[in-house]
mmCIF file of C-alpha atoms and ligand atoms in Angstrom:
data_model
loop_
_atom_site.group_PDB
_atom_site.id
_atom_site.type_symbol
_atom_site.label_atom_id
_atom_site.label_comp_id
_atom_site.label_asym_id
_atom_site.label_seq_id
_atom_site.Cartn_x
_atom_site.Cartn_y
_atom_site.Cartn_z
ATOM 1 C CA MET A 553 44.460 -15.188 -50.178
ATOM 2 C CA GLN A 554 42.716 -11.871 -50.515
ATOM 3 C CA ILE A 555 40.128 -10.687 -47.962
ATOM 4 C CA GLY A 556 38.710 -7.407 -49.148
ATOM 5 C CA PRO A 557 41.672 -5.029 -49.483
ATOM 6 C CA TYR A 558 43.982 -7.269 -47.427
ATOM 7 C CA ARG A 559 46.415 -9.766 -48.888
ATOM 8 C CA ILE A 560 46.838 -12.608 -46.392
ATOM 9 C CA ASP A 561 50.321 -13.857 -47.033
ATOM 10 C CA PRO A 562 51.330 -16.476 -46.119
ATOM 11 C CA PRO A 563 47.884 -18.074 -46.218
ATOM 12 C CA VAL A 564 48.286 -19.488 -42.729
ATOM 13 C CA VAL A 565 46.048 -17.998 -40.067
ATOM 14 C CA LEU A 566 45.935 -18.193 -36.273
ATOM 15 C CA ALA A 567 42.450 -19.452 -35.288
ATOM 16 C CA PRO A 568 40.450 -17.535 -32.704
ATOM 17 C CA MET A 569 40.827 -19.214 -29.315
ATOM 18 C CA ALA A 570 39.213 -17.786 -26.197
ATOM 19 C CA GLY A 571 41.771 -17.543 -23.434
ATOM 20 C CA VAL A 572 44.659 -18.017 -25.879
ATOM 21 C CA THR A 573 44.695 -15.572 -28.796
ATOM 22 C CA ASP A 574 45.086 -12.415 -26.749
ATOM 23 C CA LYS A 575 47.105 -9.517 -28.107
ATOM 24 C CA PRO A 576 50.509 -10.766 -26.873
ATOM 25 C CA PHE A 577 49.961 -14.163 -28.526
ATOM 26 C CA ARG A 578 48.585 -12.671 -31.755
ATOM 27 C CA LEU A 579 51.578 -10.365 -32.062
ATOM 28 C CA LEU A 580 53.936 -13.265 -31.423
ATOM 29 C CA CYS A 581 52.287 -15.499 -34.029
ATOM 30 C CA LYS A 582 52.257 -12.708 -36.601
ATOM 31 C CA ARG A 583 55.945 -12.009 -35.951
ATOM 32 C CA LEU A 584 56.670 -15.713 -36.432
ATOM 33 C CA GLY A 585 54.879 -15.924 -39.752
ATOM 34 C CA ALA A 586 51.093 -15.991 -39.368
ATOM 35 C CA GLY A 587 49.445 -14.103 -42.229
ATOM 36 C CA LEU A 588 46.500 -13.194 -39.994
ATOM 37 C CA ALA A 589 45.625 -13.712 -36.341
ATOM 38 C CA VAL A 590 41.988 -13.631 -35.210
ATOM 39 C CA SER A 591 41.141 -12.264 -31.772
ATOM 40 C CA GLU A 592 39.456 -14.134 -28.976
ATOM 41 C CA MET A 593 35.708 -13.897 -29.316
ATOM 42 C CA THR A 594 34.075 -10.752 -28.018
ATOM 43 C CA ASN A 595 30.583 -11.149 -26.688
ATOM 44 C CA ALA A 596 28.046 -9.143 -28.700
ATOM 45 C CA ASP A 597 26.150 -8.201 -25.556
ATOM 46 C CA PRO A 598 26.993 -4.549 -24.754
ATOM 47 C CA ARG A 599 26.418 -5.155 -21.036
ATOM 48 C CA LEU A 600 29.687 -7.128 -21.077
ATOM 49 C CA TRP A 601 31.835 -4.575 -22.886
ATOM 50 C CA HIS A 602 33.089 -2.690 -19.867
ATOM 51 C CA THR A 603 34.547 -5.535 -17.876
ATOM 52 C CA ARG A 604 38.323 -5.608 -17.519
ATOM 53 C CA LYS A 605 38.389 -8.760 -19.656
ATOM 54 C CA SER A 606 36.463 -7.120 -22.492
ATOM 55 C CA LEU A 607 38.574 -3.999 -22.395
ATOM 56 C CA GLN A 608 41.732 -6.103 -22.629
ATOM 57 C CA ARG A 609 40.215 -7.994 -25.546
ATOM 58 C CA MET A 610 39.424 -4.759 -27.321
ATOM 59 C CA ASP A 611 42.958 -3.407 -27.049
ATOM 60 C CA HIS A 612 44.487 -3.409 -30.546
ATOM 61 C CA ALA A 613 47.068 -0.665 -30.094
ATOM 62 C CA GLY A 614 50.179 -1.422 -32.122
ATOM 63 C CA GLU A 615 48.713 -4.538 -33.727
ATOM 64 C CA PRO A 616 49.782 -5.032 -37.356
ATOM 65 C CA GLU A 617 46.960 -4.909 -39.873
ATOM 66 C CA PRO A 618 44.589 -6.392 -40.627
ATOM 67 C CA VAL A 619 43.164 -6.492 -37.116
ATOM 68 C CA SER A 620 40.517 -9.224 -37.074
ATOM 69 C CA VAL A 621 37.987 -9.277 -34.238
ATOM 70 C CA GLN A 622 35.627 -12.150 -33.656
ATOM 71 C CA ILE A 623 32.144 -11.485 -32.305
ATOM 72 C CA ALA A 624 29.783 -14.047 -30.803
ATOM 73 C CA GLY A 625 26.067 -13.735 -30.166
ATOM 74 C CA TYR A 626 22.636 -14.746 -31.396
ATOM 75 C CA ASP A 627 20.733 -11.542 -32.016
ATOM 76 C CA PRO A 628 21.236 -9.948 -35.463
ATOM 77 C CA ALA A 629 20.784 -6.366 -34.239
ATOM 78 C CA MET A 630 23.079 -6.905 -31.283
ATOM 79 C CA LEU A 631 25.750 -8.500 -33.476
ATOM 80 C CA ALA A 632 25.450 -5.620 -35.948
ATOM 81 C CA GLU A 633 25.955 -3.144 -33.129
ATOM 82 C CA ALA A 634 28.906 -5.131 -31.786
ATOM 83 C CA ALA A 635 30.458 -5.108 -35.258
ATOM 84 C CA ARG A 636 30.084 -1.322 -35.512
ATOM 85 C CA PHE A 637 31.496 -0.856 -32.029
ATOM 86 C CA ASN A 638 34.544 -2.999 -32.794
ATOM 87 C CA VAL A 639 35.203 -1.308 -36.117
ATOM 88 C CA ALA A 640 35.117 2.063 -34.350
ATOM 89 C CA ASN A 641 37.610 0.503 -31.952
ATOM 90 C CA GLY A 642 40.127 -0.561 -34.607
ATOM 91 C CA ALA A 643 38.803 -3.794 -36.140
ATOM 92 C CA GLN A 644 39.641 -4.042 -39.844
ATOM 93 C CA LEU A 645 37.928 -7.404 -40.267
ATOM 94 C CA ILE A 646 34.926 -8.689 -38.347
ATOM 95 C CA ASP A 647 34.666 -12.445 -37.879
ATOM 96 C CA ILE A 648 31.372 -14.021 -36.807
ATOM 97 C CA ASN A 649 31.642 -17.041 -34.537
ATOM 98 C CA MET A 650 29.468 -19.943 -35.628
ATOM 99 C CA GLY A 651 32.124 -22.499 -34.812
ATOM 100 C CA CYS A 652 32.486 -22.644 -31.094
ATOM 101 C CA PRO A 653 30.860 -25.565 -29.256
ATOM 102 C CA ALA A 654 31.602 -24.210 -25.794
ATOM 103 C CA LYS A 655 28.655 -24.523 -23.432
ATOM 104 C CA LYS A 656 28.778 -20.930 -22.325
ATOM 105 C CA VAL A 657 28.316 -19.878 -25.919
ATOM 106 C CA CYS A 658 25.802 -22.476 -27.034
ATOM 107 C CA ASN A 659 23.564 -22.128 -23.997
ATOM 108 C CA VAL A 660 22.711 -18.650 -25.129
ATOM 109 C CA TRP A 661 22.152 -19.957 -28.628
ATOM 110 C CA SER A 662 25.254 -18.713 -30.340
ATOM 111 C CA GLY A 663 28.496 -20.158 -31.691
ATOM 112 C CA SER A 664 27.921 -23.364 -33.664
ATOM 113 C CA ALA A 665 24.413 -23.779 -32.199
ATOM 114 C CA LEU A 666 23.303 -21.203 -34.751
ATOM 115 C CA LEU A 667 24.015 -23.608 -37.615
ATOM 116 C CA GLN A 668 20.760 -25.360 -36.734
ATOM 117 C CA ASP A 669 18.728 -22.339 -37.782
ATOM 118 C CA GLU A 670 19.604 -21.370 -41.360
ATOM 119 C CA PRO A 671 17.148 -18.444 -41.629
ATOM 120 C CA LEU A 672 18.665 -16.969 -38.462
ATOM 121 C CA VAL A 673 22.161 -17.447 -39.902
ATOM 122 C CA ALA A 674 21.058 -15.515 -42.980
ATOM 123 C CA ARG A 675 19.629 -12.683 -40.872
ATOM 124 C CA ILE A 676 22.735 -12.445 -38.697
ATOM 125 C CA VAL A 677 25.139 -12.466 -41.597
ATOM 126 C CA LYS A 678 23.183 -9.863 -43.538
ATOM 127 C CA ALA A 679 22.788 -7.604 -40.491
ATOM 128 C CA VAL A 680 26.518 -7.636 -39.773
ATOM 129 C CA VAL A 681 27.610 -7.231 -43.392
ATOM 130 C CA ASP A 682 25.211 -4.288 -43.798
ATOM 131 C CA ALA A 683 26.354 -2.714 -40.523
ATOM 132 C CA VAL A 684 30.028 -2.169 -41.357
ATOM 133 C CA GLU A 685 32.219 -1.066 -44.237
ATOM 134 C CA VAL A 686 34.984 -3.569 -43.431
ATOM 135 C CA PRO A 687 35.017 -7.147 -44.740
ATOM 136 C CA VAL A 688 33.108 -9.654 -42.632
ATOM 137 C CA THR A 689 34.310 -13.249 -42.343
ATOM 138 C CA LEU A 690 32.445 -16.239 -40.933
ATOM 139 C CA LYS A 691 33.698 -19.249 -39.001
ATOM 140 C CA ILE A 692 31.601 -22.405 -38.985
ATOM 141 C CA ARG A 693 31.722 -26.121 -38.344
ATOM 142 C CA THR A 694 30.645 -28.724 -40.904
ATOM 143 C CA GLY A 695 27.177 -28.839 -39.366
ATOM 144 C CA TRP A 696 25.056 -29.419 -36.333
ATOM 145 C CA ASP A 697 25.750 -33.131 -36.044
ATOM 146 C CA ARG A 698 26.812 -35.890 -38.427
ATOM 147 C CA GLN A 699 23.244 -36.346 -39.689
ATOM 148 C CA ASN A 700 22.950 -32.625 -40.286
ATOM 149 C CA LYS A 701 26.036 -31.445 -42.065
ATOM 150 C CA ASN A 702 24.697 -28.269 -43.589
ATOM 151 C CA ALA A 703 27.998 -26.450 -44.168
ATOM 152 C CA LEU A 704 27.207 -26.242 -47.875
ATOM 153 C CA ASN A 705 23.904 -24.443 -47.285
ATOM 154 C CA ILE A 706 25.544 -22.103 -44.795
ATOM 155 C CA ALA A 707 28.398 -21.411 -47.210
ATOM 156 C CA ARG A 708 25.931 -20.417 -49.943
ATOM 157 C CA ILE A 709 24.055 -18.184 -47.513
ATOM 158 C CA ALA A 710 27.377 -16.617 -46.535
ATOM 159 C CA GLU A 711 28.407 -16.003 -50.108
ATOM 160 C CA ASP A 712 25.016 -14.563 -51.088
ATOM 161 C CA SER A 713 25.095 -12.237 -48.086
ATOM 162 C CA GLY A 714 28.482 -10.750 -48.887
ATOM 163 C CA ILE A 715 30.750 -12.654 -46.506
ATOM 164 C CA ALA A 716 34.361 -12.044 -47.594
ATOM 165 C CA ALA A 717 35.898 -15.350 -46.471
ATOM 166 C CA LEU A 718 34.684 -18.512 -44.772
ATOM 167 C CA ALA A 719 36.601 -20.677 -42.295
ATOM 168 C CA VAL A 720 35.378 -24.253 -41.894
ATOM 169 C CA HIS A 721 36.405 -26.482 -38.987
ATOM 170 C CA GLY A 722 36.143 -30.095 -40.157
ATOM 171 C CA ARG A 723 33.978 -31.261 -37.253
ATOM 172 C CA THR A 724 30.299 -30.953 -36.411
ATOM 173 C CA ARG A 725 29.108 -29.227 -33.285
ATOM 174 C CA ALA A 726 28.219 -32.602 -31.742
ATOM 175 C CA ASP A 727 31.774 -33.853 -32.379
ATOM 176 C CA LYS A 728 33.129 -31.200 -29.996
ATOM 177 C CA TYR A 729 36.873 -31.792 -30.335
ATOM 178 C CA GLU A 730 36.616 -35.577 -30.499
ATOM 179 C CA GLY A 731 37.850 -37.864 -33.259
ATOM 180 C CA GLU A 732 39.679 -36.538 -36.284
ATOM 181 C CA ALA A 733 38.706 -33.578 -38.401
ATOM 182 C CA GLU A 734 37.357 -34.547 -41.832
ATOM 183 C CA TYR A 735 38.166 -32.539 -44.895
ATOM 184 C CA ASP A 736 35.618 -33.870 -47.436
ATOM 185 C CA THR A 737 33.012 -31.325 -46.371
ATOM 186 C CA ILE A 738 35.568 -28.524 -46.637
ATOM 187 C CA THR A 739 36.416 -29.754 -50.141
ATOM 188 C CA ALA A 740 32.721 -29.641 -51.076
ATOM 189 C CA VAL A 741 32.335 -26.147 -49.633
ATOM 190 C CA LYS A 742 35.382 -24.879 -51.523
ATOM 191 C CA ALA A 743 34.008 -26.323 -54.764
ATOM 192 C CA ALA A 744 30.608 -24.704 -54.210
ATOM 193 C CA VAL A 745 31.538 -21.092 -53.503
ATOM 194 C CA ARG A 746 33.753 -18.421 -55.015
ATOM 195 C CA ILE A 747 34.702 -16.671 -51.776
ATOM 196 C CA PRO A 748 37.995 -17.688 -50.123
ATOM 197 C CA VAL A 749 37.736 -20.755 -47.871
ATOM 198 C CA LEU A 750 40.016 -21.458 -44.915
ATOM 199 C CA ALA A 751 40.438 -25.097 -43.900
ATOM 200 C CA ASN A 752 40.626 -25.711 -40.163
ATOM 201 C CA GLY A 753 41.076 -28.705 -37.896
ATOM 202 C CA ASP A 754 44.000 -30.762 -36.617
ATOM 203 C CA VAL A 755 46.696 -29.136 -38.765
ATOM 204 C CA ASN A 756 49.845 -29.712 -36.720
ATOM 205 C CA THR A 757 52.737 -30.142 -39.146
ATOM 206 C CA PRO A 758 53.947 -28.579 -42.401
ATOM 207 C CA GLN A 759 53.349 -31.837 -44.269
ATOM 208 C CA HIS A 760 49.798 -32.110 -42.993
ATOM 209 C CA ALA A 761 49.235 -28.467 -43.923
ATOM 210 C CA ARG A 762 50.285 -29.217 -47.515
ATOM 211 C CA HIS A 763 48.048 -32.287 -47.573
ATOM 212 C CA VAL A 764 44.991 -30.381 -46.322
ATOM 213 C CA LEU A 765 45.495 -27.595 -48.852
ATOM 214 C CA ASP A 766 45.895 -30.168 -51.637
ATOM 215 C CA VAL A 767 42.848 -32.274 -50.784
ATOM 216 C CA THR A 768 40.489 -29.409 -50.015
ATOM 217 C CA GLY A 769 41.683 -26.879 -52.581
ATOM 218 C CA ALA A 770 41.215 -24.326 -49.776
ATOM 219 C CA ASP A 771 42.732 -20.878 -50.088
ATOM 220 C CA ALA A 772 44.318 -20.887 -46.650
ATOM 221 C CA LEU A 773 44.786 -22.868 -43.475
ATOM 222 C CA MET A 774 43.636 -21.913 -40.020
ATOM 223 C CA ILE A 775 45.645 -23.280 -37.099
ATOM 224 C CA GLY A 776 44.473 -23.396 -33.500
ATOM 225 C CA ARG A 777 45.874 -25.893 -31.022
ATOM 226 C CA GLY A 778 48.904 -26.589 -33.199
ATOM 227 C CA ALA A 779 50.126 -23.090 -32.381
ATOM 228 C CA GLN A 780 49.767 -23.470 -28.624
ATOM 229 C CA GLY A 781 53.296 -23.544 -27.285
ATOM 230 C CA ARG A 782 54.641 -23.600 -30.839
ATOM 231 C CA PRO A 783 54.029 -20.190 -32.373
ATOM 232 C CA TRP A 784 56.873 -20.834 -34.840
ATOM 233 C CA ILE A 785 54.607 -23.383 -36.568
ATOM 234 C CA PHE A 786 53.535 -20.527 -38.870
ATOM 235 C CA ARG A 787 56.966 -19.925 -40.323
ATOM 236 C CA GLU A 788 57.541 -23.694 -40.546
ATOM 237 C CA ILE A 789 54.348 -24.193 -42.548
ATOM 238 C CA ALA A 790 54.852 -21.078 -44.659
ATOM 239 C CA HIS A 791 58.392 -22.173 -45.538
ATOM 240 C CA TYR A 792 57.296 -25.687 -46.425
ATOM 241 C CA LEU A 793 54.416 -24.466 -48.563
ATOM 242 C CA ALA A 794 56.742 -22.107 -50.407
ATOM 243 C CA THR A 795 59.758 -24.407 -50.862
ATOM 244 C CA GLY A 796 58.770 -27.994 -50.094
ATOM 245 C CA GLU A 797 61.554 -28.064 -47.499
ATOM 246 C CA LEU A 798 61.339 -28.427 -43.747
ATOM 247 C CA LEU A 799 62.933 -25.794 -41.536
ATOM 248 C CA PRO A 800 65.030 -27.186 -38.703
ATOM 249 C CA ALA A 801 63.304 -27.077 -35.307
ATOM 250 C CA PRO A 802 64.213 -23.945 -33.336
ATOM 251 C CA GLN A 803 67.182 -24.407 -30.995
ATOM 252 C CA PRO A 804 66.627 -24.105 -27.225
ATOM 253 C CA ALA A 805 68.358 -20.700 -27.237
ATOM 254 C CA GLU A 806 65.865 -19.332 -29.741
ATOM 255 C CA VAL A 807 62.901 -20.946 -27.989
ATOM 256 C CA ALA A 808 64.098 -19.325 -24.766
ATOM 257 C CA GLN A 809 64.328 -15.947 -26.453
ATOM 258 C CA ILE A 810 60.811 -16.269 -27.911
ATOM 259 C CA LEU A 811 59.442 -17.480 -24.610
ATOM 260 C CA ILE A 812 61.060 -14.807 -22.454
ATOM 261 C CA GLY A 813 59.820 -12.148 -24.874
ATOM 262 C CA HIS A 814 56.312 -13.596 -24.649
ATOM 263 C CA LEU A 815 56.391 -13.600 -20.835
ATOM 264 C CA GLU A 816 57.504 -9.972 -20.774
ATOM 265 C CA GLN A 817 54.672 -9.033 -23.130
ATOM 266 C CA LEU A 818 52.175 -10.853 -20.908
ATOM 267 C CA TYR A 819 53.351 -9.005 -17.777
ATOM 268 C CA ALA A 820 53.228 -5.686 -19.608
ATOM 269 C CA PHE A 821 49.747 -6.344 -21.001
ATOM 270 C CA TYR A 822 48.021 -7.903 -17.973
ATOM 271 C CA GLY A 823 50.109 -6.678 -15.062
ATOM 272 C CA GLU A 824 52.318 -8.987 -13.022
ATOM 273 C CA LEU A 825 49.743 -10.990 -11.072
ATOM 274 C CA GLN A 826 47.477 -11.913 -13.980
ATOM 275 C CA GLY A 827 50.413 -12.083 -16.389
ATOM 276 C CA VAL A 828 52.212 -14.718 -14.305
ATOM 277 C CA ARG A 829 49.051 -16.800 -14.142
ATOM 278 C CA ILE A 830 48.366 -16.647 -17.880
ATOM 279 C CA ALA A 831 52.030 -17.322 -18.639
ATOM 280 C CA ARG A 832 51.825 -20.679 -16.782
ATOM 281 C CA LYS A 833 49.426 -21.973 -19.399
ATOM 282 C CA HIS A 834 51.716 -21.006 -22.265
ATOM 283 C CA LEU A 835 54.794 -22.382 -20.501
ATOM 284 C CA GLY A 836 52.990 -25.671 -20.016
ATOM 285 C CA TRP A 837 52.260 -25.818 -23.732
ATOM 286 C CA TYR A 838 55.821 -24.925 -24.667
ATOM 287 C CA ALA A 839 57.062 -27.824 -22.563
ATOM 288 C CA ARG A 840 54.291 -30.204 -23.595
ATOM 289 C CA ASP A 841 56.142 -32.622 -25.830
ATOM 290 C CA ARG A 842 59.398 -32.763 -23.954
ATOM 291 C CA PRO A 843 60.392 -35.655 -21.672
ATOM 292 C CA GLU A 844 61.380 -33.185 -18.958
ATOM 293 C CA ASN A 845 57.934 -31.608 -19.334
ATOM 294 C CA ALA A 846 56.555 -32.592 -15.928
ATOM 295 C CA ALA A 847 59.528 -31.242 -14.017
ATOM 296 C CA PHE A 848 59.463 -27.990 -15.937
ATOM 297 C CA ARG A 849 55.780 -27.431 -15.313
ATOM 298 C CA GLN A 850 56.186 -28.052 -11.621
ATOM 299 C CA VAL A 851 59.054 -25.609 -11.439
ATOM 300 C CA VAL A 852 57.297 -22.906 -13.403
ATOM 301 C CA ASN A 853 53.960 -23.332 -11.644
ATOM 302 C CA ARG A 854 55.704 -22.612 -8.367
ATOM 303 C CA ALA A 855 56.717 -19.153 -9.496
ATOM 304 C CA GLU A 856 54.487 -16.452 -8.037
ATOM 305 C CA SER A 857 56.352 -13.430 -9.355
ATOM 306 C CA ALA A 858 57.480 -12.338 -12.790
ATOM 307 C CA GLU A 859 61.074 -12.295 -11.580
ATOM 308 C CA ALA A 860 60.906 -15.927 -10.395
ATOM 309 C CA GLN A 861 59.051 -17.107 -13.506
ATOM 310 C CA LEU A 862 61.603 -15.496 -15.798
ATOM 311 C CA ARG A 863 64.546 -16.835 -13.777
ATOM 312 C CA LEU A 864 63.219 -20.416 -13.655
ATOM 313 C CA THR A 865 62.449 -20.305 -17.356
ATOM 314 C CA ARG A 866 65.921 -18.985 -18.205
ATOM 315 C CA ASP A 867 67.528 -21.657 -15.993
ATOM 316 C CA TYR A 868 65.473 -24.386 -17.604
ATOM 317 C CA PHE A 869 66.443 -23.440 -21.132
ATOM 318 C CA ALA A 870 70.081 -22.880 -20.164
ATOM 319 C CA ALA A 871 70.153 -26.424 -18.790
ATOM 320 C CA LEU A 872 68.377 -27.695 -21.899
ATOM 321 C CA ALA A 873 70.874 -25.955 -24.183
ATOM 322 C CA ALA A 874 73.761 -27.385 -22.158
ATOM 323 C CA GLY A 875 72.321 -30.866 -22.611
ATOM 324 C CA GLU A 876 71.956 -31.320 -18.869
ATOM 325 C CA LEU A 877 68.282 -32.200 -19.000
ATOM 326 C CA LEU A 878 68.531 -34.805 -21.733
ATOM 327 C CA ALA A 879 70.155 -37.305 -19.398
ATOM 328 C CA ALA A 880 67.607 -36.678 -16.656
HETATM 329 C C1 LIG B 1180 41.013 -23.204 -26.112
HETATM 330 C C2 LIG B 1180 40.195 -23.008 -27.349
HETATM 331 C C3 LIG B 1180 39.390 -21.880 -27.474
HETATM 332 C C4 LIG B 1180 38.631 -21.669 -28.636
HETATM 333 N N1 LIG B 1180 37.900 -20.530 -28.754
HETATM 334 C C5 LIG B 1180 37.256 -20.265 -29.919
HETATM 335 C C6 LIG B 1180 36.615 -19.022 -30.117
HETATM 336 O O1 LIG B 1180 36.609 -18.145 -29.248
HETATM 337 N N2 LIG B 1180 35.982 -18.823 -31.307
HETATM 338 C C7 LIG B 1180 35.956 -19.780 -32.292
HETATM 339 O O2 LIG B 1180 35.376 -19.546 -33.358
HETATM 340 N N3 LIG B 1180 36.583 -20.961 -32.129
HETATM 341 C C8 LIG B 1180 37.237 -21.205 -30.972
HETATM 342 N N4 LIG B 1180 37.931 -22.386 -30.850
HETATM 343 C C9 LIG B 1180 38.006 -23.318 -31.994
HETATM 344 C C10 LIG B 1180 39.268 -23.062 -32.831
HETATM 345 O O3 LIG B 1180 39.230 -21.797 -33.439
HETATM 346 C C11 LIG B 1180 39.440 -24.126 -33.929
HETATM 347 O O4 LIG B 1180 38.335 -24.080 -34.789
HETATM 348 C C12 LIG B 1180 39.540 -25.546 -33.368
HETATM 349 O O5 LIG B 1180 40.435 -25.588 -32.266
HETATM 350 C C13 LIG B 1180 40.022 -26.536 -34.441
HETATM 351 O O6 LIG B 1180 41.275 -26.171 -34.956
HETATM 352 P P1 LIG B 1180 42.653 -26.861 -34.455
HETATM 353 O O7 LIG B 1180 42.493 -28.347 -34.628
HETATM 354 O O8 LIG B 1180 43.717 -26.275 -35.332
HETATM 355 O O9 LIG B 1180 42.817 -26.511 -33.005
HETATM 356 C C14 LIG B 1180 38.660 -22.627 -29.682
HETATM 357 C C15 LIG B 1180 39.467 -23.760 -29.550
HETATM 358 C C16 LIG B 1180 40.229 -23.962 -28.413
HETATM 359 C C17 LIG B 1180 41.106 -25.192 -28.314
#
């Protein structure tokens, strides 16, 4: 998939996730095969740009290109200014959030709530595209609710306004994260526009990735929750798409190496206190599907220092590699 001057290869993209796709996680996913990793959303309101959280979100030092930054807001001029600010700060792609159903976002009339107001969507998209030289991408849901699936209208607005690529999550805003994603609307969007379309929603395995690409005809896949705790999903999907063969699951020793590296990056990026806290979330996801999951989470949640968290994690994976935990 081509977005402006950037070739996105493999066409498997880490979805923006607030509280998840920080720089350490984006770097990890890119290293493990993601063709592109979109930042957490950055609020378009300049009054929020100087908080510690915002400054951490705007740190792109050492990030492989293209650096994609998502902005969220409701006011065209404010979003245009936020786009300019982020480009000056290293963004090589600007992504507009019209996909997020989170209350915090929708209460101020942004995220997927915007889909309800097509003229406003057109004004926002045009303002942002006109504001910056870099390609602008858009992320949407299939519509406002099941009676109002207007993704096709929005896609045409996006294309006419110069949007460089469109990601569609196969749920409406009212669906939140419930039920299963549907791909028919994504198929219709792909058939209606010439700009690249990314299919998003519930892609968790290489086989499902192939299926979604086949049924939608989309140019790329966007993966969110499937990458939580499993950042190697990108290389697994990329390999399967390229060869039709499944890679073996990573061995505990490799998982440990990836995990320890991730923890160290989190401590370095956030400092020890915050890093340890954020790491708990990722460790929980890593252990999610394992029978010994509960015990591991308890152990790791007890750790208050980086040293203890690293030691308990190393011990856990050493025991896992030795087969000691399988009998437990
Ligand atoms: C924890 C979490 C945070 C999210 N934050 C954002 C966000 O900041 N911007 C956005 O456009 N979508 C956000 N999303 C939606 C995802 O990008 C994605 O569209 C959705 O999770 C469906 O894809 P999946 O089934 O692969 O997870 C978030 C999703 C989750 C689970």
